[in-house]
Coordinates of C-alpha atoms in Angstrom, one line a residue:
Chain T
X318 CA 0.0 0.0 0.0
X319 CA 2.6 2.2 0.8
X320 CA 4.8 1.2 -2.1
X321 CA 1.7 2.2 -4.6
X322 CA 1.4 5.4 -2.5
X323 CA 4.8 6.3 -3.6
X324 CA 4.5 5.3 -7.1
X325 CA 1.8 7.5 -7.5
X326 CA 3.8 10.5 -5.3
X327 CA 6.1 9.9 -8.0
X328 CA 4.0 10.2 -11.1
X329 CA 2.7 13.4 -9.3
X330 CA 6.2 14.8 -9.4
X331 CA 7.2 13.6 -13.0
X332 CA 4.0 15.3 -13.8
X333 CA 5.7 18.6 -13.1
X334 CA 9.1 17.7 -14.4
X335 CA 10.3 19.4 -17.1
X336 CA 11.8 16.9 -19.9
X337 CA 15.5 17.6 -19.3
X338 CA 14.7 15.8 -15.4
X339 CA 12.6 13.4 -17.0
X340 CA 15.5 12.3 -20.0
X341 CA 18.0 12.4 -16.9
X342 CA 15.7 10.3 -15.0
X343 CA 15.0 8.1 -18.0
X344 CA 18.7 7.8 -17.8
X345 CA 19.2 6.1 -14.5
X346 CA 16.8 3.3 -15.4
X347 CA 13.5 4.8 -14.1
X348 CA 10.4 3.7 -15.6
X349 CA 8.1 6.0 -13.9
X350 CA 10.2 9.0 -15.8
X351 CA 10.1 7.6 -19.1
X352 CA 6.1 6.3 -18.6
X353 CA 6.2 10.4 -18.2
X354 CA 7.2 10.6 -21.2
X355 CA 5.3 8.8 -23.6
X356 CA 2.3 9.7 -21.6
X357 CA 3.1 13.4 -22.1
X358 CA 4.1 13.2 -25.9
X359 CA 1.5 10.1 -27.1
X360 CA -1.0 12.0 -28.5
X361 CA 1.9 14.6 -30.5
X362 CA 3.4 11.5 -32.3
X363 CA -0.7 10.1 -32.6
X364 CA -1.8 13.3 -34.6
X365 CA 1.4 12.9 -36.5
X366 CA 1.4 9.1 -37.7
X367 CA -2.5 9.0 -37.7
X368 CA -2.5 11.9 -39.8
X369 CA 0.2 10.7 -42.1
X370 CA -1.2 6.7 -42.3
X371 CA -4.6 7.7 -42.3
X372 CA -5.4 6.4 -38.8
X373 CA -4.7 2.7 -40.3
X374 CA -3.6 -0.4 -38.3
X375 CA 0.1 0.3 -38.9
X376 CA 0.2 3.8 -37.0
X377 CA -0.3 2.1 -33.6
X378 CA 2.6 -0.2 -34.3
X379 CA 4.9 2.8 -36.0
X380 CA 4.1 4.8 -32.7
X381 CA 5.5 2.5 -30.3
X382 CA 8.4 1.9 -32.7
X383 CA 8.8 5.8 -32.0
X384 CA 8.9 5.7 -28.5
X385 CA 11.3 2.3 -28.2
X386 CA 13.5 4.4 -31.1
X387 CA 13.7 7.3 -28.5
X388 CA 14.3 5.2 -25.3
X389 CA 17.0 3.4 -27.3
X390 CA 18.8 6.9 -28.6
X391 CA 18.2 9.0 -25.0
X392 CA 22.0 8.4 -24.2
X393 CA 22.9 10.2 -27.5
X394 CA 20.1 13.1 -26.7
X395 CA 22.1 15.9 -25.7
X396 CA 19.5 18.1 -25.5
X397 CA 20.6 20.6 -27.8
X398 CA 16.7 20.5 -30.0
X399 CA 13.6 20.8 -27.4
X400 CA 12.3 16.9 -26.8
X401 CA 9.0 17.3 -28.8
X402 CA 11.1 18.0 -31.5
X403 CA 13.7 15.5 -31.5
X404 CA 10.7 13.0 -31.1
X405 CA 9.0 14.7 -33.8
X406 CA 11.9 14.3 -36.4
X407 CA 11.9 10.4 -35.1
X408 CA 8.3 10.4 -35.9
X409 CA 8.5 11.5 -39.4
X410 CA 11.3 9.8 -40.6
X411 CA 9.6 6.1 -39.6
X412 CA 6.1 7.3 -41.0
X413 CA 8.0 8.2 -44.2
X414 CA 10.0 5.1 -44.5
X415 CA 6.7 3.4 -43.6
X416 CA 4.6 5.3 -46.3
X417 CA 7.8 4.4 -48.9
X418 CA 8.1 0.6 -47.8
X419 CA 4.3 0.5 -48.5
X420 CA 4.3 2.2 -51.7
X421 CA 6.6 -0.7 -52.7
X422 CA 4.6 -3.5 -51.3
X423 CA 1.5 -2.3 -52.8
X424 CA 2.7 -2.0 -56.2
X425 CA 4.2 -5.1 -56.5
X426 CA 1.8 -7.3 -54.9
X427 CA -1.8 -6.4 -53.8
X428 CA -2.7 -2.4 -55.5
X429 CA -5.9 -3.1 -54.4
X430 CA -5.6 -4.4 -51.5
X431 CA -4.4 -1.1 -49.6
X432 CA -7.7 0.4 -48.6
X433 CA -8.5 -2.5 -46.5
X434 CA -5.5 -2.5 -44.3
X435 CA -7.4 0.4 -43.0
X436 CA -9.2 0.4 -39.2
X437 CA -11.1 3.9 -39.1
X438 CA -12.1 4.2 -35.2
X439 CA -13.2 7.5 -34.8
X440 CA -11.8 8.5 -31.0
X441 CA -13.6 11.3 -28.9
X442 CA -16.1 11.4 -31.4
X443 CA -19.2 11.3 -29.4
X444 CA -22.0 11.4 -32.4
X445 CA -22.3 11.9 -36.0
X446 CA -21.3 14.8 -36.6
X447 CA -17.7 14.6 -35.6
X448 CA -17.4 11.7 -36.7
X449 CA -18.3 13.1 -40.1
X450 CA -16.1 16.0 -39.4
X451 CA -12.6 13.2 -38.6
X452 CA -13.8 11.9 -41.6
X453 CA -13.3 14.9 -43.9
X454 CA -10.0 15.5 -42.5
X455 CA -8.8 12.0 -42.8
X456 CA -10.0 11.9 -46.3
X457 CA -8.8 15.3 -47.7
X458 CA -5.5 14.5 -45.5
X459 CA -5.3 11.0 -47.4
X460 CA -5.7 12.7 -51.1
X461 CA -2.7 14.7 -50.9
X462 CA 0.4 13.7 -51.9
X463 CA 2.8 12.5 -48.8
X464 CA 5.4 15.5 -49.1
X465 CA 2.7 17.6 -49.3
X466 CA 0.7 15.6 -46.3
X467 CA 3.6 16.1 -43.7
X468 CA 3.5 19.8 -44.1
X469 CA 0.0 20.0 -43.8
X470 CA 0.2 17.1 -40.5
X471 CA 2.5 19.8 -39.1
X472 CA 0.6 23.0 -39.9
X473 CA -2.8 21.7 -39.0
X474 CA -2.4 18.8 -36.9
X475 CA 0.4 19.6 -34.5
X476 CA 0.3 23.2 -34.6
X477 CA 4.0 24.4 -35.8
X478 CA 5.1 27.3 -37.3
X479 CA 6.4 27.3 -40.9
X480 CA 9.4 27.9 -39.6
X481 CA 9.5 24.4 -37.1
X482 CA 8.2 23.0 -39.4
X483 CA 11.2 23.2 -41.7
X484 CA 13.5 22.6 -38.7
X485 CA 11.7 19.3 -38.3
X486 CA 11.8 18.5 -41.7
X487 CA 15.0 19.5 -42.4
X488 CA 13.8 22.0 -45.4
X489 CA 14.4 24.5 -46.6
X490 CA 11.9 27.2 -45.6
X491 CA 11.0 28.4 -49.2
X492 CA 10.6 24.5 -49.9
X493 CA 8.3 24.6 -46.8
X494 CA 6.1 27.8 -48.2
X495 CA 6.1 26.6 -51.7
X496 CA 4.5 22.8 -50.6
X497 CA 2.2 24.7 -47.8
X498 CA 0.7 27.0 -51.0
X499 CA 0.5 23.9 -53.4
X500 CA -1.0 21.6 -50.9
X501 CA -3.9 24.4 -49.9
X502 CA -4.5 24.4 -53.6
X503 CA -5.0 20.9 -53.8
X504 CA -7.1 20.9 -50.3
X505 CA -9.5 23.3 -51.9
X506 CA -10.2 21.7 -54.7
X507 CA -10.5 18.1 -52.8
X508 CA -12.8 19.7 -49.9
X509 CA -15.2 21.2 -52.5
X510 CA -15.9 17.7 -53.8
X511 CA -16.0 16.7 -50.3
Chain U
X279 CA -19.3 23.8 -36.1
X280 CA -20.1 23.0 -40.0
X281 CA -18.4 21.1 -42.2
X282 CA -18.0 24.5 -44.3
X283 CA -16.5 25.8 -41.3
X284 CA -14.5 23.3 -41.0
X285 CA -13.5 23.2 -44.5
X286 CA -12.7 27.1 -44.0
X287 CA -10.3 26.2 -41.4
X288 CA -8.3 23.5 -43.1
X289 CA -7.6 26.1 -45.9
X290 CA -6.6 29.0 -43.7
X291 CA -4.5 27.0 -41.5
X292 CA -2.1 26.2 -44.5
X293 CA -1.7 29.9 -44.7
X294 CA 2.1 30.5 -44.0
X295 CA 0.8 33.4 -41.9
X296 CA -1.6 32.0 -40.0
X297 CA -0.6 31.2 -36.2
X298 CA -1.7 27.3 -35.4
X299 CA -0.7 26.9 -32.4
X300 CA -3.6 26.4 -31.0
X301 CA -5.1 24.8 -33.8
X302 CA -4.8 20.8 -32.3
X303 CA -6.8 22.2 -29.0
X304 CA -9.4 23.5 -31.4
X305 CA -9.8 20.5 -33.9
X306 CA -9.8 17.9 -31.0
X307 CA -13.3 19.9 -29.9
X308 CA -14.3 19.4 -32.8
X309 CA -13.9 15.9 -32.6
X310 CA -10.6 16.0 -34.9
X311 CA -8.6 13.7 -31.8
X312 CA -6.0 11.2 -32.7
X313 CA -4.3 8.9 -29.6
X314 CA -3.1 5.2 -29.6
X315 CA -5.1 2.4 -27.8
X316 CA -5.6 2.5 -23.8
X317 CA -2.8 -0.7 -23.6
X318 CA -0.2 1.7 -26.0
X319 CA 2.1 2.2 -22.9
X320 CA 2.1 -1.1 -21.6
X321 CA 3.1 -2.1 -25.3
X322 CA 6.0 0.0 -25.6
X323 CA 7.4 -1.0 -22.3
X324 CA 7.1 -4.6 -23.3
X325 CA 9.0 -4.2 -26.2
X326 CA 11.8 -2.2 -25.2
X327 CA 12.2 -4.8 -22.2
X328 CA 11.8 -7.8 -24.2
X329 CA 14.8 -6.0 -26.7
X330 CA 16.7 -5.8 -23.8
X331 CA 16.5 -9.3 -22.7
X332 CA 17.2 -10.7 -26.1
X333 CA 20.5 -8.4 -26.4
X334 CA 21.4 -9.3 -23.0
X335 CA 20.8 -13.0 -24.4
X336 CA 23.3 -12.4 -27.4
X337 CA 25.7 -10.8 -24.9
X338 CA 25.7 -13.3 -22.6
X339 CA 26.4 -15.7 -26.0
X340 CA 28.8 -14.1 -27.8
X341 CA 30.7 -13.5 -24.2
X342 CA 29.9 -17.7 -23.6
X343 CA 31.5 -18.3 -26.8
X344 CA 34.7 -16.0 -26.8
X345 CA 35.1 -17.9 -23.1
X346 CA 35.7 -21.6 -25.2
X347 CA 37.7 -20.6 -28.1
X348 CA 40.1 -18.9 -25.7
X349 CA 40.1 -22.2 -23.4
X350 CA 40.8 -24.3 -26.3
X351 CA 43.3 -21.6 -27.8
X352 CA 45.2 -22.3 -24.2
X353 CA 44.7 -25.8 -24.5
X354 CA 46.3 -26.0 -28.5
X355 CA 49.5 -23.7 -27.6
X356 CA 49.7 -26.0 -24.1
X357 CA 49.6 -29.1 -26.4
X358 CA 52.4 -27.6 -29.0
X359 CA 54.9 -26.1 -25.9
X360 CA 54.8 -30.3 -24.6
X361 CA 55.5 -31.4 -28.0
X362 CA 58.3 -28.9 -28.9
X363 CA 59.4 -29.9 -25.1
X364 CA 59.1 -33.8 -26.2
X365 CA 61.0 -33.0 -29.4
X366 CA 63.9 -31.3 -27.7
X367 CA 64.2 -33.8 -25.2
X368 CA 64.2 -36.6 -27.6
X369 CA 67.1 -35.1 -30.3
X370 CA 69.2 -34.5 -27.2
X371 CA 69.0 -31.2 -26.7
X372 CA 68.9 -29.9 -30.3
X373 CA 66.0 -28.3 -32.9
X374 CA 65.8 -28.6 -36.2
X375 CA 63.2 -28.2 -39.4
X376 CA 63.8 -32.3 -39.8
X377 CA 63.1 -33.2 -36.6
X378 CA 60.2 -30.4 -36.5
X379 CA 58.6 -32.0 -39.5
X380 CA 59.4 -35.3 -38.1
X381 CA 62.0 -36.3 -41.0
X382 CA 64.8 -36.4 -39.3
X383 CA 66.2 -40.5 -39.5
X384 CA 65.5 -40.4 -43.6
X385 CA 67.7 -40.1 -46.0
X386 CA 67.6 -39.2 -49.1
X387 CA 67.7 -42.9 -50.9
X388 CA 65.4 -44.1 -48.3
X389 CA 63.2 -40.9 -49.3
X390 CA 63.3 -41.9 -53.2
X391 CA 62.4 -45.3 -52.7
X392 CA 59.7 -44.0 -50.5
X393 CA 58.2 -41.6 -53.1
X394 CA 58.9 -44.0 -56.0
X395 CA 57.4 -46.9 -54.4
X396 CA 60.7 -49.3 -55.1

């Protein structure tokens, strides 16, 4: 009883940690820190890989590859980048290489297959019409093109500025612009059909 | 809020202008929420532990292994120090390629014959 009272004293202080304590902790071999962690940054990297694999079966899977890919590189974190960030950059590269390794498995063995590997469920979405509403986004987010998607994942989704954005990406920030402008062309046509 | 509203949004956010940063907040009241399943913690934990075990598994292997080729290393420079020993002994205190190679009592006719099966 009074071990489980100190666990959850301890989940109360990680709560107020900020990351560098929490990566430190991490460090030492304590779970509760690191539990800290993904429980502060799950539904960042959901938003991203949802957004990018169209909420399908594999983002579940590519999200705990994010957080095991982060636990493994901590001792190389040297906190230079802000931790959302470096988790971010994680994030993208595996939904990237998971969008490319698709791509390839699709078009050599089952092209039509690839709209069934998808499992909508529609979370927080208490009645019809935001459910309807995930499902415009998820729809005009799927249409687009994926360099044109993570820009968009990153504008609308998580928030950034044009500017993170590029940091994250590692673009250029004319690159960023010129995809943002092209991909709101695209979305306005999609959306009127919508 | 209506889908046209919704639709609205979408577009303006993609405006390089337009400040987002509280755009997730806003979308997940509309019902625009992404997380992982309730168990997506306990997943992760598994999997990095269960990594762990497997390399300490191949550690504990590859350290097993080094362990016998160095005992049997030992063991095969153990065995050639007794026979150089044996060797020495046996020529009376003296080394050489012959007796190393264990040709030291043939000659050279006994060699011939030997080779040319007379």
């Amino acid at each position: 009883m009074e071990r489980l009272s100190n666990i959850g004293s301890a989940r109360e202080l990680y709560r107020k940690a900020d990351d560098d304590e929490l990566v430190r902790a991490s460090l030492s071999g304590d779970k509760l820190a690191f539990s800290e962690i993904v429980n502060r940054y799950r539904k960042m990297v959901a938003r991203l890989v949802k957004g990018m694999l169209e909420d399908s079966v594999y983002a579940e899977d590519i999200g705990q590859e994010v957080f095991v890919k982060l636990y493994n590189a901590l001792p190389g974190f040297r906190g230079e980048a802000k931790l959302s960030t470096y988790i971010q950059k994680i994030a993208v590269n595996l939904t990237l290489n998971e969008i490319k390794r698709r791509k390839r498995f699709f078009s050599t063995f089952a092209r039509t297959g690839d709209d069934e590997m998808y499992e909508y469920e529609f979370v927080d979405s208490s009645n019809e019409e935001k459910r309807e509403a995930k499902e415009l986004v998820d729809k005009a987010l799927k249409s687009l093109d994926p360099k044109f998607r993570v820009v968009v994942v990153m504008r609308m989704l998580q928030g950034y500025s044009t500017k993170e954005t590029a940091e994250i990406l590692d673009l250029p920030i004319g690159t960023v612009l010129s995809r943002l402008s092209r991909a709101q062309k695209q979305l306005k046509d999609i959306l009127e059909k919508l | 809020m209506e889908h046209s509203e919704i639709k609205k949004l979408i577009i303006d956010s993609l405006d390089a202008d337009f400040d987002t940063a509280e755009f997730p907040e806003k979308l997940e009241l509309e019902g625009i929420g992404y997380d992982f399943n309730e168990d997506f913690e306990e997943k992760v934990f598994k999997t990095i532990f269960s990594e762990k075990v497997l390399s300490i598994r191949d550690n504990e292997f590859i350290s097993n292994l080094s362990l016998l080729v160095g005992r049997v290393a030992i063991t095969g420079i153990a065995a050639i120090i007794i026979l150089l020993i044996s060797i020495f002994i046996t020529e009376g205190g003296s080394f050489s390629i012959n007796s190393l190679v264990g040709l030291g009592d043939v000659y050279d006719e006994g060699l011939i014959c030997l080779l040319g099966g007379l």
